[in-house]
mmCIF file with all atom_site columns, C-alpha atoms in Angstrom:
data_model
loop_
_atom_site.group_PDB
_atom_site.id
_atom_site.type_symbol
_atom_site.label_atom_id
_atom_site.label_alt_id
_atom_site.label_comp_id
_atom_site.label_asym_id
_atom_site.label_entity_id
_atom_site.label_seq_id
_atom_site.pdbx_PDB_ins_code
_atom_site.Cartn_x
_atom_site.Cartn_y
_atom_site.Cartn_z
_atom_site.occupancy
_atom_site.B_iso_or_equiv
_atom_site.pdbx_formal_charge
_atom_site.auth_seq_id
_atom_site.auth_comp_id
_atom_site.auth_asym_id
_atom_site.auth_atom_id
_atom_site.pdbx_PDB_model_num
ATOM 1   C CA . LYS A 1 1   ? -36.972 21.746 105.896 1.00 64.00 ? 1   LYS A CA 1
ATOM 2   C CA . ASN A 1 2   ? -34.039 19.339 106.152 1.00 82.00 ? 2   ASN A CA 1
ATOM 3   C CA . GLU A 1 3   ? -33.502 16.968 103.264 1.00 90.00 ? 3   GLU A CA 1
ATOM 4   C CA . VAL A 1 4   ? -33.286 14.094 105.766 1.00 94.00 ? 4   VAL A CA 1
ATOM 5   C CA . GLU A 1 5   ? -35.685 13.902 108.693 1.00 95.00 ? 5   GLU A CA 1
ATOM 6   C CA . GLN A 1 6   ? -35.506 11.353 111.484 1.00 96.00 ? 6   GLN A CA 1
ATOM 7   C CA . SER A 1 7   ? -38.009 10.424 114.148 1.00 96.00 ? 7   SER A CA 1
ATOM 8   C CA . PRO A 1 8   ? -38.087 10.235 117.024 1.00 97.00 ? 8   PRO A CA 1
ATOM 9   C CA . GLN A 1 9   ? -35.288 12.545 118.176 1.00 95.00 ? 9   GLN A CA 1
ATOM 10  C CA . ASN A 1 10  ? -35.055 10.714 121.484 1.00 96.00 ? 10  ASN A CA 1
ATOM 11  C CA . LEU A 1 11  ? -36.182 7.239  122.390 1.00 97.00 ? 11  LEU A CA 1
ATOM 12  C CA . THR A 1 12  ? -36.062 5.440  125.723 1.00 97.00 ? 12  THR A CA 1
ATOM 13  C CA . ALA A 1 13  ? -36.839 1.737  125.890 1.00 97.00 ? 13  ALA A CA 1
ATOM 14  C CA . GLN A 1 14  ? -36.686 -1.129 128.326 1.00 97.00 ? 14  GLN A CA 1
ATOM 15  C CA . GLU A 1 15  ? -34.343 -3.994 127.655 1.00 97.00 ? 15  GLU A CA 1
ATOM 16  C CA . GLY A 1 16  ? -35.984 -6.529 125.362 1.00 97.00 ? 16  GLY A CA 1
ATOM 17  C CA . GLU A 1 17  ? -38.310 -4.107 123.594 1.00 97.00 ? 17  GLU A CA 1
ATOM 18  C CA . PHE A 1 18  ? -38.638 -3.886 119.812 1.00 98.00 ? 18  PHE A CA 1
ATOM 19  C CA . ILE A 1 19  ? -37.403 -0.503 118.562 1.00 97.00 ? 19  ILE A CA 1
ATOM 20  C CA . THR A 1 20  ? -38.119 1.360  115.343 1.00 98.00 ? 20  THR A CA 1
ATOM 21  C CA . ILE A 1 21  ? -36.379 4.509  114.129 1.00 98.00 ? 21  ILE A CA 1
ATOM 22  C CA . ASN A 1 22  ? -37.708 6.229  111.040 1.00 98.00 ? 22  ASN A CA 1
ATOM 23  C CA . CYS A 1 23  ? -36.034 8.261  108.308 1.00 98.00 ? 23  CYS A CA 1
ATOM 24  C CA . SER A 1 24  ? -37.708 10.269 105.559 1.00 97.00 ? 24  SER A CA 1
ATOM 25  C CA . TYR A 1 25  ? -35.877 12.099 102.793 1.00 95.00 ? 25  TYR A CA 1
ATOM 26  C CA . SER A 1 26  ? -36.915 14.537 100.117 1.00 93.00 ? 26  SER A CA 1
ATOM 27  C CA . VAL A 1 27  ? -34.299 14.023 97.405  1.00 88.00 ? 27  VAL A CA 1
ATOM 28  C CA . GLY A 1 28  ? -33.574 11.301 94.893  1.00 88.00 ? 28  GLY A CA 1
ATOM 29  C CA . ILE A 1 29  ? -30.981 8.980  96.327  1.00 89.00 ? 29  ILE A CA 1
ATOM 30  C CA . SER A 1 30  ? -28.641 6.262  95.176  1.00 84.00 ? 30  SER A CA 1
ATOM 31  C CA . ALA A 1 31  ? -27.918 4.899  98.652  1.00 88.00 ? 31  ALA A CA 1
ATOM 32  C CA . LEU A 1 32  ? -28.966 5.297  102.257 1.00 93.00 ? 32  LEU A CA 1
ATOM 33  C CA . HIS A 1 33  ? -26.830 4.619  105.302 1.00 93.00 ? 33  HIS A CA 1
ATOM 34  C CA . TRP A 1 34  ? -27.738 3.824  108.854 1.00 96.00 ? 34  TRP A CA 1
ATOM 35  C CA . LEU A 1 35  ? -24.880 4.831  111.150 1.00 94.00 ? 35  LEU A CA 1
ATOM 36  C CA . GLN A 1 36  ? -24.321 4.269  114.846 1.00 95.00 ? 36  GLN A CA 1
ATOM 37  C CA . GLN A 1 37  ? -22.441 6.797  116.967 1.00 92.00 ? 37  GLN A CA 1
ATOM 38  C CA . HIS A 1 38  ? -21.334 5.750  120.426 1.00 87.00 ? 38  HIS A CA 1
ATOM 39  C CA . PRO A 1 39  ? -20.909 8.149  123.353 1.00 80.00 ? 39  PRO A CA 1
ATOM 40  C CA . GLY A 1 40  ? -17.182 8.349  122.623 1.00 74.00 ? 40  GLY A CA 1
ATOM 41  C CA . GLY A 1 41  ? -18.008 9.783  119.219 1.00 70.00 ? 41  GLY A CA 1
ATOM 42  C CA . GLY A 1 42  ? -16.901 6.963  116.902 1.00 83.00 ? 42  GLY A CA 1
ATOM 43  C CA . ILE A 1 43  ? -19.171 6.296  113.943 1.00 89.00 ? 43  ILE A CA 1
ATOM 44  C CA . VAL A 1 44  ? -19.849 2.834  112.616 1.00 89.00 ? 44  VAL A CA 1
ATOM 45  C CA . SER A 1 45  ? -21.771 2.079  109.457 1.00 88.00 ? 45  SER A CA 1
ATOM 46  C CA . LEU A 1 46  ? -24.543 -0.416 110.213 1.00 92.00 ? 46  LEU A CA 1
ATOM 47  C CA . PHE A 1 47  ? -26.178 -0.695 106.819 1.00 91.00 ? 47  PHE A CA 1
ATOM 48  C CA . MET A 1 48  ? -25.930 0.704  103.335 1.00 89.00 ? 48  MET A CA 1
ATOM 49  C CA . LEU A 1 49  ? -28.963 0.003  101.196 1.00 89.00 ? 49  LEU A CA 1
ATOM 50  C CA . SER A 1 50  ? -30.654 1.180  98.033  1.00 88.00 ? 50  SER A CA 1
ATOM 51  C CA . SER A 1 51  ? -33.669 -1.113 97.993  1.00 90.00 ? 51  SER A CA 1
ATOM 52  C CA . GLY A 1 52  ? -35.503 -3.740 99.985  1.00 93.00 ? 52  GLY A CA 1
ATOM 53  C CA . LYS A 1 53  ? -34.339 -4.982 103.329 1.00 95.00 ? 53  LYS A CA 1
ATOM 54  C CA . LYS A 1 54  ? -31.129 -5.988 105.073 1.00 93.00 ? 54  LYS A CA 1
ATOM 55  C CA . LYS A 1 55  ? -30.633 -7.886 108.315 1.00 94.00 ? 55  LYS A CA 1
ATOM 56  C CA . HIS A 1 56  ? -27.612 -8.196 110.549 1.00 92.00 ? 56  HIS A CA 1
ATOM 57  C CA . GLY A 1 57  ? -28.070 -9.946 113.854 1.00 95.00 ? 57  GLY A CA 1
ATOM 58  C CA . ARG A 1 58  ? -30.785 -8.113 115.778 1.00 96.00 ? 58  ARG A CA 1
ATOM 59  C CA . LEU A 1 59  ? -30.776 -5.180 113.388 1.00 96.00 ? 59  LEU A CA 1
ATOM 60  C CA . ILE A 1 60  ? -33.040 -4.854 110.363 1.00 97.00 ? 60  ILE A CA 1
ATOM 61  C CA . ALA A 1 61  ? -33.101 -1.978 107.880 1.00 97.00 ? 61  ALA A CA 1
ATOM 62  C CA . THR A 1 62  ? -35.774 -1.436 105.267 1.00 97.00 ? 62  THR A CA 1
ATOM 63  C CA . ILE A 1 63  ? -36.197 1.150  102.566 1.00 96.00 ? 63  ILE A CA 1
ATOM 64  C CA . ASN A 1 64  ? -39.133 2.162  100.371 1.00 96.00 ? 64  ASN A CA 1
ATOM 65  C CA . ILE A 1 65  ? -37.778 4.172  97.462  1.00 93.00 ? 65  ILE A CA 1
ATOM 66  C CA . GLN A 1 66  ? -41.211 5.217  96.179  1.00 93.00 ? 66  GLN A CA 1
ATOM 67  C CA . GLU A 1 67  ? -42.210 6.596  99.582  1.00 95.00 ? 67  GLU A CA 1
ATOM 68  C CA . LYS A 1 68  ? -38.704 7.957  100.302 1.00 95.00 ? 68  LYS A CA 1
ATOM 69  C CA . HIS A 1 69  ? -38.680 6.322  103.682 1.00 97.00 ? 69  HIS A CA 1
ATOM 70  C CA . SER A 1 70  ? -36.440 3.971  105.611 1.00 98.00 ? 70  SER A CA 1
ATOM 71  C CA . SER A 1 71  ? -36.724 2.299  108.990 1.00 98.00 ? 71  SER A CA 1
ATOM 72  C CA . LEU A 1 72  ? -34.175 0.791  111.337 1.00 98.00 ? 72  LEU A CA 1
ATOM 73  C CA . HIS A 1 73  ? -35.489 -1.900 113.660 1.00 98.00 ? 73  HIS A CA 1
ATOM 74  C CA . ILE A 1 74  ? -33.764 -3.371 116.685 1.00 97.00 ? 74  ILE A CA 1
ATOM 75  C CA . THR A 1 75  ? -35.197 -6.589 118.065 1.00 96.00 ? 75  THR A CA 1
ATOM 76  C CA . ALA A 1 76  ? -34.671 -7.680 121.683 1.00 96.00 ? 76  ALA A CA 1
ATOM 77  C CA . SER A 1 77  ? -32.968 -4.375 122.538 1.00 97.00 ? 77  SER A CA 1
ATOM 78  C CA . HIS A 1 78  ? -30.087 -4.339 124.989 1.00 96.00 ? 78  HIS A CA 1
ATOM 79  C CA . PRO A 1 79  ? -28.450 -1.550 127.007 1.00 96.00 ? 79  PRO A CA 1
ATOM 80  C CA . ARG A 1 80  ? -25.378 -1.813 124.770 1.00 94.00 ? 80  ARG A CA 1
ATOM 81  C CA . ASP A 1 81  ? -27.583 -0.651 121.878 1.00 96.00 ? 81  ASP A CA 1
ATOM 82  C CA . SER A 1 82  ? -27.709 2.769  123.549 1.00 96.00 ? 82  SER A CA 1
ATOM 83  C CA . ALA A 1 83  ? -26.219 5.201  121.043 1.00 96.00 ? 83  ALA A CA 1
ATOM 84  C CA . VAL A 1 84  ? -27.149 7.833  118.491 1.00 95.00 ? 84  VAL A CA 1
ATOM 85  C CA . TYR A 1 85  ? -28.485 6.353  115.256 1.00 97.00 ? 85  TYR A CA 1
ATOM 86  C CA . ILE A 1 86  ? -28.023 8.493  112.170 1.00 96.00 ? 86  ILE A CA 1
ATOM 87  C CA . CYS A 1 87  ? -29.663 8.190  108.779 1.00 97.00 ? 87  CYS A CA 1
ATOM 88  C CA . ALA A 1 88  ? -27.626 9.537  105.855 1.00 94.00 ? 88  ALA A CA 1
ATOM 89  C CA . VAL A 1 89  ? -28.277 9.621  102.131 1.00 92.00 ? 89  VAL A CA 1
ATOM 90  C CA . ARG A 1 90  ? -26.251 9.955  98.985  1.00 87.00 ? 90  ARG A CA 1
ATOM 91  C CA . SER A 1 91  ? -28.272 12.192 96.725  1.00 83.00 ? 91  SER A CA 1
ATOM 92  C CA . TRP A 1 92  ? -28.300 12.171 92.932  1.00 74.00 ? 92  TRP A CA 1
ATOM 93  C CA . GLU A 1 93  ? -28.607 15.947 93.175  1.00 71.00 ? 93  GLU A CA 1
ATOM 94  C CA . THR A 1 94  ? -25.153 16.498 94.674  1.00 67.00 ? 94  THR A CA 1
ATOM 95  C CA . SER A 1 95  ? -21.797 15.731 93.191  1.00 61.00 ? 95  SER A CA 1
ATOM 96  C CA . GLY A 1 96  ? -19.628 12.886 94.296  1.00 62.00 ? 96  GLY A CA 1
ATOM 97  C CA . SER A 1 97  ? -20.588 10.578 97.107  1.00 67.00 ? 97  SER A CA 1
ATOM 98  C CA . ARG A 1 98  ? -20.956 13.005 99.960  1.00 78.00 ? 98  ARG A CA 1
ATOM 99  C CA . LEU A 1 99  ? -23.598 12.166 102.497 1.00 85.00 ? 99  LEU A CA 1
ATOM 100 C CA . THR A 1 100 ? -26.421 14.319 103.817 1.00 90.00 ? 100 THR A CA 1
ATOM 101 C CA . PHE A 1 101 ? -27.300 13.436 107.389 1.00 93.00 ? 101 PHE A CA 1
ATOM 102 C CA . GLY A 1 102 ? -30.367 13.403 109.568 1.00 94.00 ? 102 GLY A CA 1
ATOM 103 C CA . GLU A 1 103 ? -30.173 14.942 113.018 1.00 93.00 ? 103 GLU A CA 1
ATOM 104 C CA . GLY A 1 104 ? -29.875 11.543 114.661 1.00 94.00 ? 104 GLY A CA 1
ATOM 105 C CA . THR A 1 105 ? -31.970 9.605  117.156 1.00 96.00 ? 105 THR A CA 1
ATOM 106 C CA . GLN A 1 106 ? -30.653 9.248  120.689 1.00 95.00 ? 106 GLN A CA 1
ATOM 107 C CA . LEU A 1 107 ? -31.582 5.759  121.882 1.00 97.00 ? 107 LEU A CA 1
ATOM 108 C CA . THR A 1 108 ? -31.355 4.794  125.540 1.00 97.00 ? 108 THR A CA 1
ATOM 109 C CA . VAL A 1 109 ? -32.101 1.211  126.519 1.00 97.00 ? 109 VAL A CA 1
ATOM 110 C CA . ASN A 1 110 ? -32.564 0.711  130.236 1.00 97.00 ? 110 ASN A CA 1
ATOM 111 C CA . PRO A 1 111 ? -31.867 -2.626 131.938 1.00 95.00 ? 111 PRO A CA 1
ATOM 112 C CA . GLY B 2 1   ? -6.353  -3.962 108.464 1.00 55.00 ? 1   GLY B CA 1
ATOM 113 C CA . ALA B 2 2   ? -5.977  -0.422 109.717 1.00 80.00 ? 2   ALA B CA 1
ATOM 114 C CA . GLY B 2 3   ? -8.972  1.852  109.603 1.00 91.00 ? 3   GLY B CA 1
ATOM 115 C CA . VAL B 2 4   ? -9.155  5.580  109.025 1.00 95.00 ? 4   VAL B CA 1
ATOM 116 C CA . SER B 2 5   ? -6.988  7.420  111.522 1.00 95.00 ? 5   SER B CA 1
ATOM 117 C CA . GLN B 2 6   ? -7.103  11.063 112.541 1.00 96.00 ? 6   GLN B CA 1
ATOM 118 C CA . SER B 2 7   ? -4.811  13.245 114.576 1.00 96.00 ? 7   SER B CA 1
ATOM 119 C CA . PRO B 2 8   ? -4.843  14.837 116.981 1.00 97.00 ? 8   PRO B CA 1
ATOM 120 C CA . SER B 2 9   ? -7.761  13.272 118.800 1.00 94.00 ? 9   SER B CA 1
ATOM 121 C CA . ASN B 2 10  ? -8.283  16.464 120.771 1.00 95.00 ? 10  ASN B CA 1
ATOM 122 C CA . LYS B 2 11  ? -7.114  19.993 120.090 1.00 97.00 ? 11  LYS B CA 1
ATOM 123 C CA . VAL B 2 12  ? -7.635  23.063 122.242 1.00 97.00 ? 12  VAL B CA 1
ATOM 124 C CA . THR B 2 13  ? -6.623  26.356 120.669 1.00 97.00 ? 13  THR B CA 1
ATOM 125 C CA . GLU B 2 14  ? -7.026  30.032 121.304 1.00 97.00 ? 14  GLU B CA 1
ATOM 126 C CA . LYS B 2 15  ? -9.300  32.146 119.176 1.00 97.00 ? 15  LYS B CA 1
ATOM 127 C CA . GLY B 2 16  ? -7.389  33.556 116.216 1.00 97.00 ? 16  GLY B CA 1
ATOM 128 C CA . LYS B 2 17  ? -4.824  30.789 115.971 1.00 97.00 ? 17  LYS B CA 1
ATOM 129 C CA . ASP B 2 18  ? -4.498  28.439 112.980 1.00 98.00 ? 18  ASP B CA 1
ATOM 130 C CA . VAL B 2 19  ? -4.984  24.687 113.346 1.00 98.00 ? 19  VAL B CA 1
ATOM 131 C CA . GLU B 2 20  ? -4.243  21.677 111.166 1.00 98.00 ? 20  GLU B CA 1
ATOM 132 C CA . LEU B 2 21  ? -6.153  18.439 111.392 1.00 98.00 ? 21  LEU B CA 1
ATOM 133 C CA . ARG B 2 22  ? -4.834  15.290 109.765 1.00 97.00 ? 22  ARG B CA 1
ATOM 134 C CA . CYS B 2 23  ? -6.560  12.291 108.228 1.00 97.00 ? 23  CYS B CA 1
ATOM 135 C CA . ASP B 2 24  ? -4.967  9.028  107.099 1.00 96.00 ? 24  ASP B CA 1
ATOM 136 C CA . PRO B 2 25  ? -7.490  7.120  104.963 1.00 95.00 ? 25  PRO B CA 1
ATOM 137 C CA . ILE B 2 26  ? -7.650  3.381  104.488 1.00 93.00 ? 26  ILE B CA 1
ATOM 138 C CA . SER B 2 27  ? -4.978  2.270  102.047 1.00 91.00 ? 27  SER B CA 1
ATOM 139 C CA . GLY B 2 28  ? -6.363  2.033  98.526  1.00 87.00 ? 28  GLY B CA 1
ATOM 140 C CA . HIS B 2 29  ? -9.333  4.294  99.153  1.00 89.00 ? 29  HIS B CA 1
ATOM 141 C CA . THR B 2 30  ? -9.388  7.002  96.506  1.00 87.00 ? 30  THR B CA 1
ATOM 142 C CA . ALA B 2 31  ? -12.256 9.048  97.924  1.00 89.00 ? 31  ALA B CA 1
ATOM 143 C CA . LEU B 2 32  ? -11.849 11.097 101.104 1.00 93.00 ? 32  LEU B CA 1
ATOM 144 C CA . TYR B 2 33  ? -14.428 13.219 102.888 1.00 93.00 ? 33  TYR B CA 1
ATOM 145 C CA . TRP B 2 34  ? -14.346 15.742 105.707 1.00 96.00 ? 34  TRP B CA 1
ATOM 146 C CA . TYR B 2 35  ? -17.434 16.288 107.852 1.00 95.00 ? 35  TYR B CA 1
ATOM 147 C CA . ARG B 2 36  ? -18.102 18.418 110.904 1.00 95.00 ? 36  ARG B CA 1
ATOM 148 C CA . GLN B 2 37  ? -20.353 17.761 113.880 1.00 92.00 ? 37  GLN B CA 1
ATOM 149 C CA . SER B 2 38  ? -21.047 20.776 116.029 1.00 90.00 ? 38  SER B CA 1
ATOM 150 C CA . LEU B 2 39  ? -22.325 20.309 119.580 1.00 83.00 ? 39  LEU B CA 1
ATOM 151 C CA . GLY B 2 40  ? -25.964 19.267 119.550 1.00 77.00 ? 40  GLY B CA 1
ATOM 152 C CA . GLN B 2 41  ? -26.130 19.339 115.770 1.00 81.00 ? 41  GLN B CA 1
ATOM 153 C CA . GLY B 2 42  ? -26.005 16.822 113.002 1.00 85.00 ? 42  GLY B CA 1
ATOM 154 C CA . LEU B 2 43  ? -23.097 16.052 110.748 1.00 91.00 ? 43  LEU B CA 1
ATOM 155 C CA . GLU B 2 44  ? -22.443 18.388 107.855 1.00 92.00 ? 44  GLU B CA 1
ATOM 156 C CA . PHE B 2 45  ? -20.336 17.904 104.763 1.00 92.00 ? 45  PHE B CA 1
ATOM 157 C CA . LEU B 2 46  ? -17.231 20.060 104.333 1.00 95.00 ? 46  LEU B CA 1
ATOM 158 C CA . ILE B 2 47  ? -15.103 18.849 101.420 1.00 93.00 ? 47  ILE B CA 1
ATOM 159 C CA . TYR B 2 48  ? -14.615 15.788 99.225  1.00 90.00 ? 48  TYR B CA 1
ATOM 160 C CA . PHE B 2 49  ? -11.565 14.534 97.328  1.00 91.00 ? 49  PHE B CA 1
ATOM 161 C CA . GLN B 2 50  ? -11.843 11.968 94.554  1.00 86.00 ? 50  GLN B CA 1
ATOM 162 C CA . GLY B 2 51  ? -8.598  10.714 93.042  1.00 82.00 ? 51  GLY B CA 1
ATOM 163 C CA . ASN B 2 52  ? -6.882  13.421 91.016  1.00 81.00 ? 52  ASN B CA 1
ATOM 164 C CA . SER B 2 53  ? -10.072 15.371 90.350  1.00 84.00 ? 53  SER B CA 1
ATOM 165 C CA . ALA B 2 54  ? -10.593 18.870 91.676  1.00 85.00 ? 54  ALA B CA 1
ATOM 166 C CA . PRO B 2 55  ? -12.061 18.643 95.178  1.00 89.00 ? 55  PRO B CA 1
ATOM 167 C CA . ASP B 2 56  ? -15.685 19.493 95.912  1.00 88.00 ? 56  ASP B CA 1
ATOM 168 C CA . LYS B 2 57  ? -15.307 22.378 98.354  1.00 90.00 ? 57  LYS B CA 1
ATOM 169 C CA . SER B 2 58  ? -18.944 23.369 98.378  1.00 88.00 ? 58  SER B CA 1
ATOM 170 C CA . GLY B 2 59  ? -19.433 22.547 102.061 1.00 90.00 ? 59  GLY B CA 1
ATOM 171 C CA . LEU B 2 60  ? -16.626 24.694 103.457 1.00 94.00 ? 60  LEU B CA 1
ATOM 172 C CA . PRO B 2 61  ? -18.280 27.323 105.685 1.00 94.00 ? 61  PRO B CA 1
ATOM 173 C CA . SER B 2 62  ? -15.824 30.157 104.991 1.00 94.00 ? 62  SER B CA 1
ATOM 174 C CA . ASP B 2 63  ? -12.550 30.973 103.265 1.00 95.00 ? 63  ASP B CA 1
ATOM 175 C CA . ARG B 2 64  ? -10.774 30.376 106.575 1.00 97.00 ? 64  ARG B CA 1
ATOM 176 C CA . PHE B 2 65  ? -11.222 26.664 105.882 1.00 97.00 ? 65  PHE B CA 1
ATOM 177 C CA . SER B 2 66  ? -9.053  24.819 103.378 1.00 96.00 ? 66  SER B CA 1
ATOM 178 C CA . ALA B 2 67  ? -7.954  21.259 102.789 1.00 96.00 ? 67  ALA B CA 1
ATOM 179 C CA . GLU B 2 68  ? -5.449  19.429 100.714 1.00 94.00 ? 68  GLU B CA 1
ATOM 180 C CA . ARG B 2 69  ? -4.689  15.860 99.942  1.00 94.00 ? 69  ARG B CA 1
ATOM 181 C CA . THR B 2 70  ? -1.098  15.043 99.131  1.00 84.00 ? 70  THR B CA 1
ATOM 182 C CA . GLY B 2 71  ? -0.169  12.085 96.980  1.00 81.00 ? 71  GLY B CA 1
ATOM 183 C CA . GLY B 2 72  ? -3.751  10.892 96.900  1.00 77.00 ? 72  GLY B CA 1
ATOM 184 C CA . SER B 2 73  ? -3.518  9.679  100.478 1.00 90.00 ? 73  SER B CA 1
ATOM 185 C CA . VAL B 2 74  ? -3.136  11.801 103.619 1.00 95.00 ? 74  VAL B CA 1
ATOM 186 C CA . SER B 2 75  ? -5.334  14.876 103.918 1.00 96.00 ? 75  SER B CA 1
ATOM 187 C CA . THR B 2 76  ? -4.945  17.983 106.042 1.00 97.00 ? 76  THR B CA 1
ATOM 188 C CA . LEU B 2 77  ? -7.821  20.285 106.975 1.00 98.00 ? 77  LEU B CA 1
ATOM 189 C CA . THR B 2 78  ? -6.599  23.756 107.915 1.00 98.00 ? 78  THR B CA 1
ATOM 190 C CA . ILE B 2 79  ? -8.636  26.334 109.781 1.00 98.00 ? 79  ILE B CA 1
ATOM 191 C CA . GLN B 2 80  ? -7.122  29.804 109.864 1.00 98.00 ? 80  GLN B CA 1
ATOM 192 C CA . ARG B 2 81  ? -7.902  32.450 112.486 1.00 97.00 ? 81  ARG B CA 1
ATOM 193 C CA . THR B 2 82  ? -10.096 30.056 114.433 1.00 98.00 ? 82  THR B CA 1
ATOM 194 C CA . GLN B 2 83  ? -13.366 31.298 115.916 1.00 97.00 ? 83  GLN B CA 1
ATOM 195 C CA . GLN B 2 84  ? -15.386 29.864 118.784 1.00 95.00 ? 84  GLN B CA 1
ATOM 196 C CA . GLU B 2 85  ? -18.066 28.676 116.366 1.00 94.00 ? 85  GLU B CA 1
ATOM 197 C CA . ASP B 2 86  ? -15.435 26.413 114.782 1.00 96.00 ? 86  ASP B CA 1
ATOM 198 C CA . SER B 2 87  ? -15.530 24.243 117.913 1.00 96.00 ? 87  SER B CA 1
ATOM 199 C CA . ALA B 2 88  ? -16.784 20.849 116.788 1.00 95.00 ? 88  ALA B CA 1
ATOM 200 C CA . VAL B 2 89  ? -15.776 17.278 116.089 1.00 94.00 ? 89  VAL B CA 1
ATOM 201 C CA . TYR B 2 90  ? -14.172 17.017 112.663 1.00 96.00 ? 90  TYR B CA 1
ATOM 202 C CA . LEU B 2 91  ? -14.644 13.621 111.076 1.00 95.00 ? 91  LEU B CA 1
ATOM 203 C CA . CYS B 2 92  ? -12.837 12.141 108.117 1.00 95.00 ? 92  CYS B CA 1
ATOM 204 C CA . ALA B 2 93  ? -14.143 9.233  106.052 1.00 93.00 ? 93  ALA B CA 1
ATOM 205 C CA . SER B 2 94  ? -12.772 7.327  103.087 1.00 91.00 ? 94  SER B CA 1
ATOM 206 C CA . SER B 2 95  ? -14.097 4.933  100.493 1.00 87.00 ? 95  SER B CA 1
ATOM 207 C CA . PHE B 2 96  ? -13.170 3.256  97.256  1.00 83.00 ? 96  PHE B CA 1
ATOM 208 C CA . THR B 2 97  ? -13.831 5.263  94.151  1.00 70.00 ? 97  THR B CA 1
ATOM 209 C CA . SER B 2 98  ? -17.303 6.729  94.063  1.00 55.00 ? 98  SER B CA 1
ATOM 210 C CA . GLU B 2 99  ? -17.642 6.900  90.297  1.00 56.00 ? 99  GLU B CA 1
ATOM 211 C CA . PRO B 2 100 ? -19.424 6.038  88.073  1.00 53.00 ? 100 PRO B CA 1
ATOM 212 C CA . ARG B 2 101 ? -22.693 7.193  89.530  1.00 50.00 ? 101 ARG B CA 1
ATOM 213 C CA . ASP B 2 102 ? -24.354 3.832  89.445  1.00 46.00 ? 102 ASP B CA 1
ATOM 214 C CA . ARG B 2 103 ? -21.888 2.397  91.906  1.00 55.00 ? 103 ARG B CA 1
ATOM 215 C CA . TYR B 2 104 ? -21.418 3.532  95.426  1.00 61.00 ? 104 TYR B CA 1
ATOM 216 C CA . TYR B 2 105 ? -19.007 2.311  98.001  1.00 72.00 ? 105 TYR B CA 1
ATOM 217 C CA . GLU B 2 106 ? -19.430 2.418  101.745 1.00 79.00 ? 106 GLU B CA 1
ATOM 218 C CA . GLN B 2 107 ? -17.675 5.163  103.669 1.00 84.00 ? 107 GLN B CA 1
ATOM 219 C CA . TYR B 2 108 ? -15.516 4.301  106.663 1.00 89.00 ? 108 TYR B CA 1
ATOM 220 C CA . PHE B 2 109 ? -15.237 6.929  109.354 1.00 92.00 ? 109 PHE B CA 1
ATOM 221 C CA . GLY B 2 110 ? -12.263 7.901  111.471 1.00 94.00 ? 110 GLY B CA 1
ATOM 222 C CA . PRO B 2 111 ? -12.544 8.552  115.223 1.00 92.00 ? 111 PRO B CA 1
ATOM 223 C CA . GLY B 2 112 ? -12.642 12.307 114.732 1.00 94.00 ? 112 GLY B CA 1
ATOM 224 C CA . THR B 2 113 ? -10.739 15.284 116.100 1.00 96.00 ? 113 THR B CA 1
ATOM 225 C CA . ARG B 2 114 ? -12.476 17.261 118.828 1.00 94.00 ? 114 ARG B CA 1
ATOM 226 C CA . LEU B 2 115 ? -11.561 20.927 118.337 1.00 97.00 ? 115 LEU B CA 1
ATOM 227 C CA . THR B 2 116 ? -12.200 23.414 121.106 1.00 97.00 ? 116 THR B CA 1
ATOM 228 C CA . VAL B 2 117 ? -11.590 27.103 120.452 1.00 97.00 ? 117 VAL B CA 1
ATOM 229 C CA . THR B 2 118 ? -11.321 29.149 123.643 1.00 96.00 ? 118 THR B CA 1
#
């Protein structure tokens, strides 16, 4: 079993829909990232959080440390949101600040 | 300011040849990471440098892989006697110091080097 599990693997939505991507992890963490990878391969960090909730524009990330679960929400989705969204954690159980990644969620938003 | 840069952006090599991949981190970042993303798979950790400390090499898949970081800045990932299974996108990331444990700084990723072994 992977230390970081994401669901769903693939998600197709219509423009304007509210989207949720889930991430569950099995290790103790000090931080969790949500990353966005565009078709060209570049990776952008969307959020880094260790508790509570963060919001940036139409994106919202929440984390529940007790339940070892995080969600990424996209409100009023747009075709330009189409990308792979990756959850990654920094675990207390590994040295340094290396990240352990989920498999990613491929999001396609149709116009 | 400038982000993390990597070169080359694409590399095609024949099986058995050696390759070198380069990463220029953001100026002032003391931590540097190499990750690999194989086709259809998630990202996996390879190696981590933190200042002058010994690197964490625990993610390197075989002894054909090595990396160094000169002068605490530029890093080179070397793959000797490349195999087809080495084909992947190799990503570099950097951050400010990651110690002590109760502080954690965001990692910034480079654009990656796409390696194809034929």
